[in-house]
Structure formats: structure tokens, C-alpha cells
């Protein structure tokens, strides 16, 4: 690192990150281009990977500086991980002790399946065809191992409540869904699904990766039992870190299925996520004991699902991201996206595209059918410097807080008529 770069880093580290975020919040408005690096690309693909803001990058850089033992970083106060958990809890209306870190959404979903005894204890799982498609093989494999899998089929881009009601029988142990579909942005009425499931004695898991930070989420109000999300999409974090939620009381009768460092503590340790390792009885000068170690299981979700280490640099990024979202407000973020989605709907329809995102959807995802979309659209969009998500026979557009009408026009101008 050159002297000038070290001076710059020192200047960043000398100002508490919370103070930087507070200063930025006073000037935040939508579209919020100033918080992100300038780019020639009209980036409309945040449902795939959301760009990291300049503030989050500074927070990650500051963390990395401490890991390199940079003297300029010695005065930096570490990110309060418990406070970050609490920020996410407020965002989704949950309590902090109902949430723990998880490496990814899929890791969270699999932890829930293990906790419920799948596949070995059998039982019925209901899911739908607008759930995360990369998870489909997981459920097909469970079916091969004896789980009674039932798939609710989408109709007109939606999952109908009457179809869910028929699928959820007294034998159902779990209903698993994506609150917002990665395919077309359809959003479930989560409370209605939970009411149906609970009436039949089933629990509900929701993948909220396309909801948290993009649309209002009320975990307590919905009654959902489990939820998980990673942070690299609408929470504006990065890969390798996410959150797992378990409703208070739902774990009381479930045996531990995951065992790890963060789930255990020294006997008598008060609740919290601070480190207090179990007490060993095997090393020189240890207190005597009849077992190699004495420990207590941490209360709440952490005790059930806390396992190994996780991406610490991403904690710094997501801490900033949650402040950013809080400063703007989720309703304002949703409203801004919908203003752009409205222009896109009109423009795509005018060009002859068939939209498969249901009318009235208020999520930041708009999907259209197009035969051989990836093969036909890759070159024209690359030439126009426009980025969306291209698939074999459909494309997905997902504007975020930094996009504006100019980005929409660039995309519509670059797309050929259907």
C-alpha cells in the first residue's frame, strides 16, 4: 500500500462507520446513484446479484485492513454482530434471538429439513413450481428416499390458494415456498398459506431472498415457522452470508440435527451471541469432569442451527446495507421499483413480448417469455451495455434503487420486437 492509499484508508477508518452512514442518509433520495460506483452499464439484474454500495465497500475494506494488521485500522471499532442481527430482525419483524447466521439460503432450507427429520422420518412436503428452481433436485432426491412430495403447479404465473388448500393434507409436515418467486416475481400471501398449513398441523418454511429489503416482510404477522435468505441480492451484501429465522417455540420439540461451535456455550452462559466456549476437562489445569467437556445449548435459533464460522467481511457489508435500507425505507424502495416496472410493462407489451409476471405484482421482478432468449438477446444487449438476466426461453428484469427511467429506455431501445 502506498503512503497516499494508507492516508486515504486512515481517513476512512478515523470516522466511525455509523457516522458515515448517518451523514449519507441525510442526502439519500431515489434514484440513489451516488451511493454506487459509476458504470457505463445500465444494470437491471439486481435479482441475480445486487451491486455492493460504495459505503459497504468501505466497510469491507476497513475490515480487511484489520485482518492485514494495518496500523491505520487499529482504532477501528469492530462491527457489532449482535446489532447487525437486530437490524435484520427489525427489517422483517422478528426478534433477534429467533435469527442466526447461515452461509446461504439453501443451507438454511436444508437445516430446516434436517431438523424436521427429512428424509429418514418420512412425511409429506408440499412445495410449488414457483419455488427456487435450483432447489427442485433436492426435493426430487427426498422423494427418492421416501418423502411424500407434492408439487403445486402454477397457473397464469400464480400459485392459487385453492390449489394449496387441496395439497395441504393432515399428513403434511412441511410447506416449503419462496415468498417471492425468483422466476417471475409472484408473491405468496404468506399469512394465508401459514393459516392453511397450521390448521392441518403442518409447518411452513419461506425462502425470503427476493423479499427482504425489496418488499415489506412481516415474519411475526405471517406466522411463518422458518425463513432464510442470503445477503447478496436486495440486502446489498455479498456471497457467503445470510440469515435463518425460526419462530419462537417451534424448535422446542425438535431434536438437534446440526452441531457446531456457535450453538454451544459454557454452562450458565447468559443468552446472546458472544463467544463463551464450552468448559473442557481434558487439558492440563482444566477443572475435573466426567466428560471431555461441559456445555449448555444456547437458547433460540442460534442453539439449534449455529454451526461453524461465517464470512466476517460480509457482516461489515450487510451492516451498512441494512442501515442503507433503513434510511431509505422499504416502502419507498418498493414504490421506486414499481414506477420503473410500470414503464417496463408498457414498453415490453408494446414490443409484443408476453409477460409472465402476474398483473398487480408489486415485487421488483418482471419476466417475459422469448424463445431462445439467451442466444438471441446476448449480443444486442451487450452492444447497448445493458445487463438483465437471460435464460433459455425467458428474460428477467429487476431494477433497484440506483436505476432510473434512462436505464429503462436503454433496455427497451436495445430489445428487438418479439
Coordinates of C-alpha atoms in Angstrom, one line a residue:
X1 CA 0.0 0.0 0.0
X2 CA 1.4 3.4 -0.9
X3 CA 1.5 6.2 1.6
X4 CA -1.3 8.1 -0.1
X5 CA -3.5 5.0 -0.1
X6 CA -2.7 4.5 3.6
X7 CA -3.6 8.1 4.3
X8 CA -6.9 7.6 2.5
X9 CA -7.7 4.4 4.4
X10 CA -6.8 6.1 7.6
X11 CA -9.2 8.8 6.9
X12 CA -12.0 6.3 6.3
X13 CA -11.2 4.4 9.4
X14 CA -10.9 7.5 11.6
X15 CA -14.7 8.2 11.1
X16 CA -17.0 5.6 12.7
X17 CA -18.9 3.8 10.0
X18 CA -22.2 4.6 11.8
X19 CA -21.4 8.3 11.5
X20 CA -20.6 7.9 7.8
X21 CA -23.9 6.1 7.2
X22 CA -25.8 8.7 9.2
X23 CA -24.2 11.5 7.1
X24 CA -25.1 9.7 3.8
X25 CA -28.7 9.1 5.0
X26 CA -29.3 12.8 5.2
X27 CA -28.7 13.1 1.4
X28 CA -30.3 9.9 0.2
X29 CA -33.0 10.1 -2.4
X30 CA -34.3 7.9 -5.2
X31 CA -32.9 7.0 -7.6
X32 CA -29.8 6.7 -5.4
X33 CA -26.9 6.6 -7.9
X34 CA -24.5 8.5 -5.7
X35 CA -24.1 5.5 -3.3
X36 CA -22.8 3.2 -6.1
X37 CA -19.8 3.3 -8.4
X38 CA -20.3 5.0 -11.7
X39 CA -20.7 2.5 -14.5
X40 CA -21.4 2.7 -18.3
X41 CA -23.7 -0.3 -17.9
X42 CA -27.5 0.0 -17.4
X43 CA -27.6 -2.7 -14.7
X44 CA -31.1 -4.1 -14.4
X45 CA -30.1 -7.5 -12.9
X46 CA -30.2 -7.0 -9.1
X47 CA -32.3 -10.1 -8.6
X48 CA -29.2 -12.1 -9.7
X49 CA -26.6 -10.1 -7.8
X50 CA -27.0 -6.7 -6.3
X51 CA -24.1 -4.3 -6.7
X52 CA -22.2 -3.5 -3.4
X53 CA -22.5 0.1 -2.5
X54 CA -19.5 2.4 -2.0
X55 CA -20.3 2.6 1.7
X56 CA -20.4 -1.2 2.0
X57 CA -17.2 -1.5 0.1
X58 CA -15.5 1.0 2.5
X59 CA -16.8 -1.1 5.4
X60 CA -15.4 -4.3 3.9
X61 CA -12.1 -2.6 3.2
X62 CA -11.9 -1.4 6.8
X63 CA -12.5 -5.0 8.0
X64 CA -9.8 -6.4 5.6
X65 CA -7.4 -3.7 6.9
X66 CA -7.8 -5.2 10.4
X67 CA -7.1 -8.7 9.0
X68 CA -3.9 -7.5 7.5
X69 CA -2.8 -5.9 10.8
X70 CA -2.7 -2.5 9.1
X71 CA -1.8 0.1 11.8
X72 CA -4.3 2.5 10.3
X73 CA -7.0 0.1 11.3
X74 CA -6.1 -0.5 14.9
X75 CA -8.5 2.2 16.2
X76 CA -11.5 0.8 14.2
X77 CA -14.3 -0.5 16.4
X78 CA -15.4 -3.9 15.1
X79 CA -18.9 -4.3 13.7
X80 CA -21.3 -5.3 16.4
X81 CA -22.6 -8.6 15.0
X82 CA -25.4 -8.8 17.5
X83 CA -26.5 -5.3 16.5
X84 CA -26.5 -6.4 12.8
X85 CA -28.7 -9.4 13.7
X86 CA -31.0 -6.9 15.5
X87 CA -31.2 -4.7 12.4
X88 CA -32.2 -7.6 10.2
X89 CA -34.8 -8.6 12.8
X90 CA -36.4 -5.2 12.7
X91 CA -36.4 -5.3 8.9
X92 CA -38.5 -8.5 8.9
X93 CA -40.4 -8.0 12.2
X94 CA -38.8 -10.8 14.2
X95 CA -36.9 -11.0 17.5
X96 CA -33.1 -11.2 17.4
X97 CA -33.0 -14.5 19.3
X98 CA -35.1 -16.0 16.5
X99 CA -32.3 -15.4 14.0
X100 CA -28.9 -16.8 13.4
X101 CA -26.3 -16.5 10.7
X102 CA -26.3 -19.1 7.9
X103 CA -24.0 -19.4 4.9
X104 CA -26.7 -19.3 2.3
X105 CA -30.4 -19.6 1.7
X106 CA -30.1 -23.2 0.6
X107 CA -28.0 -24.0 3.7
X108 CA -30.8 -22.6 5.8
X109 CA -33.5 -24.6 4.0
X110 CA -31.5 -27.8 4.3
X111 CA -31.0 -27.1 8.1
X112 CA -34.8 -26.9 8.5
X113 CA -35.3 -30.1 6.6
X114 CA -32.8 -31.9 8.8
X115 CA -34.4 -30.5 12.0
X116 CA -37.7 -31.9 10.9
X117 CA -36.2 -35.4 10.3
X118 CA -36.3 -35.4 6.5
X119 CA -35.8 -37.7 4.7
X120 CA -35.4 -40.5 7.3
X121 CA -38.7 -39.9 9.3
X122 CA -40.7 -39.6 6.1
X123 CA -43.8 -37.5 5.8
X124 CA -45.4 -35.2 3.3
X125 CA -43.8 -32.0 2.0
X126 CA -45.8 -29.6 -0.2
X127 CA -43.9 -27.2 -2.4
X128 CA -44.8 -25.3 -5.6
X129 CA -43.3 -24.8 -9.1
X130 CA -42.5 -21.1 -8.4
X131 CA -40.2 -22.1 -5.6
X132 CA -36.5 -21.7 -6.2
X133 CA -35.9 -23.9 -9.2
X134 CA -32.3 -24.9 -8.2
X135 CA -33.8 -26.5 -5.1
X136 CA -36.0 -28.8 -7.2
X137 CA -33.4 -31.6 -7.4
X138 CA -33.2 -31.5 -3.6
X139 CA -36.9 -32.3 -3.2
X140 CA -36.8 -34.9 -6.0
X141 CA -34.0 -36.6 -4.1
X142 CA -36.0 -36.5 -0.9
X143 CA -38.9 -38.2 -2.9
X144 CA -36.5 -40.9 -3.9
X145 CA -35.7 -41.5 -0.3
X146 CA -39.3 -42.0 0.7
X147 CA -40.6 -38.5 1.3
X148 CA -44.2 -37.9 0.0
X149 CA -43.5 -34.9 -2.2
X150 CA -46.4 -32.9 -3.7
X151 CA -45.9 -30.1 -6.3
X152 CA -48.5 -27.4 -6.6
X153 CA -48.5 -26.3 -10.3
X154 CA -48.5 -22.6 -11.2
X155 CA -51.5 -21.3 -13.2
X156 CA -51.2 -18.0 -15.1
X157 CA -48.0 -17.2 -13.2
X158 CA -49.5 -17.7 -9.8
X159 CA -50.0 -20.3 -7.1
X160 CA -53.7 -20.4 -6.4
X161 CA -54.7 -20.6 -2.8
X162 CA -57.4 -23.3 -3.6
X163 CA -54.6 -25.5 -5.1
X164 CA -52.5 -25.0 -1.9
X165 CA -55.6 -25.9 0.2
X166 CA -56.1 -29.1 -1.7
X167 CA -52.4 -30.1 -1.4
X168 CA -52.1 -29.5 2.3
X169 CA -53.5 -32.6 4.0
X170 CA -53.4 -33.8 7.6
X171 CA -50.3 -35.8 6.6
X172 CA -48.3 -32.7 5.6
X173 CA -45.4 -31.9 7.8
X174 CA -43.9 -29.0 5.9
X175 CA -45.0 -26.5 3.3
X176 CA -41.9 -25.0 1.6
X177 CA -42.1 -22.0 -0.7
X178 CA -40.4 -18.8 -2.0
X179 CA -42.2 -15.8 -0.6
X180 CA -41.2 -14.0 -3.9
X181 CA -40.5 -16.2 -6.9
X182 CA -37.1 -15.9 -8.5
X183 CA -38.7 -16.9 -11.8
X184 CA -41.4 -14.3 -12.2
X185 CA -41.7 -12.2 -9.0
X186 CA -45.0 -13.7 -7.9
X187 CA -45.6 -13.1 -4.2
X188 CA -47.5 -15.5 -1.9
X189 CA -50.0 -14.4 0.7
X190 CA -47.7 -15.8 3.4
X191 CA -50.2 -15.4 6.2
X192 CA -52.9 -17.2 4.2
X193 CA -50.6 -20.1 3.4
X194 CA -49.5 -20.3 7.1
X195 CA -53.1 -20.3 8.3
X196 CA -53.9 -23.2 5.9
X197 CA -50.8 -25.2 7.0
X198 CA -51.2 -24.7 10.7
X199 CA -54.8 -25.7 10.6
X200 CA -53.6 -29.0 9.1
X201 CA -50.8 -29.4 11.7
X202 CA -48.0 -28.5 9.2
X203 CA -45.1 -26.1 9.5
X204 CA -44.1 -23.5 6.8
X205 CA -40.7 -22.6 5.5
X206 CA -40.3 -19.4 3.3
X207 CA -37.3 -18.5 1.2
X208 CA -37.3 -14.7 1.5
X209 CA -34.2 -13.9 -0.5
X210 CA -36.2 -11.9 -3.1
X211 CA -38.4 -10.2 -0.4
X212 CA -36.2 -8.9 2.4
X213 CA -35.1 -5.4 1.6
X214 CA -37.3 -5.2 -1.5
X215 CA -40.9 -5.5 -0.2
X216 CA -42.3 -5.3 3.3
X217 CA -41.8 -8.5 5.2
X218 CA -43.6 -9.4 8.5
X219 CA -42.5 -12.7 9.8
X220 CA -44.4 -12.4 13.1
X221 CA -47.5 -11.2 11.4
X222 CA -47.5 -14.0 8.9
X223 CA -47.0 -16.8 11.4
X224 CA -44.3 -18.4 9.3
X225 CA -42.3 -21.0 11.2
X226 CA -38.9 -20.8 9.3
X227 CA -37.4 -18.4 6.8
X228 CA -34.0 -17.9 5.3
X229 CA -32.2 -15.6 2.9
X230 CA -28.7 -14.8 1.7
X231 CA -27.5 -11.2 1.6
X232 CA -26.1 -10.7 -2.0
X233 CA -29.4 -9.7 -3.5
X234 CA -31.8 -7.0 -2.1
X235 CA -29.9 -6.7 1.2
X236 CA -26.9 -5.4 -0.8
X237 CA -24.3 -7.6 0.9
X238 CA -22.2 -10.4 -0.6
X239 CA -22.0 -14.1 -1.1
X240 CA -21.3 -16.4 1.8
X241 CA -23.6 -15.0 4.5
X242 CA -27.3 -15.0 5.2
X243 CA -29.9 -15.3 8.0
X244 CA -32.0 -18.2 9.3
X245 CA -35.2 -17.5 11.2
X246 CA -37.1 -19.9 13.4
X247 CA -40.3 -18.8 15.2
X248 CA -40.1 -18.8 19.0
X249 CA -41.4 -22.1 20.4
X250 CA -41.3 -24.0 17.1
X251 CA -38.0 -25.6 18.0
X252 CA -38.9 -26.7 21.5
X253 CA -39.9 -30.2 20.4
X254 CA -37.4 -30.7 17.7
X255 CA -34.1 -32.6 18.4
X256 CA -30.8 -31.0 17.4
X257 CA -29.7 -32.0 13.9
X258 CA -26.8 -29.6 13.5
X259 CA -23.9 -29.3 15.9
X260 CA -21.3 -26.6 15.9
X261 CA -19.1 -24.1 17.7
X262 CA -21.7 -21.3 17.8
X263 CA -24.5 -23.5 19.1
X264 CA -22.8 -24.4 22.4
X265 CA -21.6 -22.3 25.3
X266 CA -20.1 -22.7 28.8
X267 CA -22.6 -23.9 31.4
X268 CA -24.6 -21.0 32.7
X269 CA -23.7 -18.6 29.9
X270 CA -26.4 -15.9 29.6
X271 CA -28.3 -15.6 26.3
X272 CA -26.6 -13.8 23.5
X273 CA -24.2 -14.5 20.6
X274 CA -20.9 -13.6 22.3
X275 CA -18.3 -16.2 22.5
X276 CA -18.2 -18.3 25.6
X277 CA -16.7 -21.7 24.6
X278 CA -17.7 -24.9 26.5
X279 CA -15.6 -25.8 29.5
X280 CA -13.0 -28.5 28.8
X281 CA -11.9 -31.2 31.2
X282 CA -9.1 -32.8 29.2
X283 CA -6.2 -30.3 29.1
X284 CA -3.6 -29.6 31.8
X285 CA -5.0 -27.5 34.7
X286 CA -8.7 -28.0 33.5
X287 CA -11.2 -28.5 36.2
X288 CA -12.1 -32.2 36.6
X289 CA -15.1 -33.6 35.0
X290 CA -16.7 -36.9 34.0
X291 CA -16.9 -35.9 30.3
X292 CA -14.5 -34.2 27.9
X293 CA -16.5 -31.0 28.0
X294 CA -19.3 -29.3 29.9
X295 CA -21.6 -27.1 27.9
X296 CA -25.1 -25.6 27.5
X297 CA -27.1 -25.3 24.4
X298 CA -27.7 -21.7 23.5
X299 CA -31.3 -20.6 23.5
X300 CA -33.3 -19.8 20.5
X301 CA -32.4 -20.3 16.8
X302 CA -28.6 -20.0 17.4
X303 CA -28.6 -23.0 19.7
X304 CA -30.4 -25.1 17.2
X305 CA -28.7 -24.0 14.0
X306 CA -25.5 -22.2 15.0
X307 CA -22.6 -24.2 13.4
X308 CA -19.2 -23.0 12.1
X309 CA -17.6 -19.8 11.1
X310 CA -19.1 -17.4 8.5
X311 CA -18.0 -14.6 6.2
X312 CA -16.9 -11.8 8.5
X313 CA -16.2 -9.3 5.8
X314 CA -19.8 -9.7 4.7
X315 CA -21.0 -8.8 8.2
X316 CA -19.5 -5.4 7.6
X317 CA -21.1 -5.0 4.2
X318 CA -24.6 -6.2 5.3
X319 CA -24.4 -4.0 8.4
X320 CA -24.0 -1.0 6.1
X321 CA -26.6 -2.4 3.7
X322 CA -29.2 -2.7 6.5
X323 CA -28.6 0.9 7.5
X324 CA -28.9 2.0 3.9
X325 CA -32.2 0.2 3.5
X326 CA -33.4 1.6 6.8
X327 CA -32.6 5.1 5.8
X328 CA -34.5 4.9 2.5
X329 CA -37.4 2.8 3.9
X330 CA -38.7 -0.4 2.2
X331 CA -42.0 1.2 1.1
X332 CA -40.0 3.9 -0.8
X333 CA -37.7 1.3 -2.3
X334 CA -40.7 -0.7 -3.4
X335 CA -42.5 2.3 -4.8
X336 CA -39.4 3.4 -6.8
X337 CA -39.1 -0.1 -8.3
X338 CA -42.7 -0.2 -9.2
X339 CA -42.5 3.1 -11.1
X340 CA -39.8 1.5 -13.3
X341 CA -41.7 -1.8 -13.6
X342 CA -44.7 0.1 -14.8
X343 CA -42.7 1.7 -17.7
X344 CA -41.2 -1.7 -18.5
X345 CA -44.5 -3.4 -18.6
X346 CA -45.9 -0.9 -21.1
X347 CA -42.8 -0.9 -23.2
X348 CA -42.4 -4.7 -23.4
X349 CA -46.1 -5.1 -24.2
X350 CA -45.8 -2.6 -26.9
X351 CA -43.0 -4.6 -28.5
X352 CA -45.0 -7.7 -28.5
X353 CA -43.5 -9.6 -25.5
X354 CA -45.6 -11.9 -23.4
X355 CA -45.2 -11.1 -19.7
X356 CA -45.4 -13.9 -17.2
X357 CA -45.2 -11.8 -14.1
X358 CA -48.9 -11.6 -13.0
X359 CA -50.6 -8.2 -13.2
X360 CA -50.7 -6.5 -9.9
X361 CA -47.4 -7.9 -8.7
X362 CA -45.6 -5.4 -6.5
X363 CA -42.1 -7.0 -6.4
X364 CA -39.1 -5.7 -8.3
X365 CA -39.1 -8.5 -10.8
X366 CA -40.6 -8.6 -14.3
X367 CA -40.2 -11.6 -16.5
X368 CA -41.1 -12.1 -20.2
X369 CA -41.1 -15.1 -22.5
X370 CA -38.9 -15.1 -25.5
X371 CA -37.8 -18.2 -27.5
X372 CA -34.0 -18.7 -27.3
X373 CA -33.7 -15.5 -25.3
X374 CA -30.1 -16.0 -24.3
X375 CA -29.0 -16.9 -27.8
X376 CA -30.9 -14.0 -29.5
X377 CA -30.5 -11.2 -27.0
X378 CA -27.0 -11.6 -25.6
X379 CA -25.3 -9.6 -28.4
X380 CA -27.7 -6.7 -28.8
X381 CA -27.8 -6.1 -25.1
X382 CA -24.0 -6.3 -24.8
X383 CA -23.6 -3.7 -27.5
X384 CA -26.1 -1.4 -25.8
X385 CA -24.3 -2.1 -22.4
X386 CA -27.4 -3.3 -20.7
X387 CA -27.4 -6.1 -18.2
X388 CA -30.5 -8.2 -17.4
X389 CA -30.9 -11.9 -16.6
X390 CA -31.1 -14.0 -19.8
X391 CA -32.3 -17.7 -19.8
X392 CA -33.1 -20.2 -22.5
X393 CA -36.6 -19.0 -23.2
X394 CA -37.3 -16.1 -20.9
X395 CA -35.6 -13.0 -19.6
X396 CA -35.9 -11.3 -16.2
X397 CA -35.6 -7.6 -15.4
X398 CA -35.0 -6.4 -11.9
X399 CA -34.5 -2.7 -11.2
X400 CA -33.2 -1.4 -7.9
X401 CA -32.6 1.9 -6.0
X402 CA -29.9 3.2 -8.4
X403 CA -31.9 2.7 -11.6
X404 CA -33.9 5.4 -13.4
X405 CA -36.0 5.9 -16.5
X406 CA -32.9 6.3 -18.6
X407 CA -31.9 2.8 -17.8
X408 CA -35.4 1.6 -18.8
X409 CA -35.3 3.4 -22.1
X410 CA -31.9 2.0 -22.9
X411 CA -33.1 -1.5 -22.4
X412 CA -36.3 -1.0 -24.4
X413 CA -34.4 0.5 -27.2
X414 CA -31.9 -2.4 -27.3
X415 CA -34.6 -5.1 -27.3
X416 CA -35.8 -6.2 -30.8
X417 CA -39.5 -6.6 -31.4
X418 CA -40.8 -10.0 -30.2

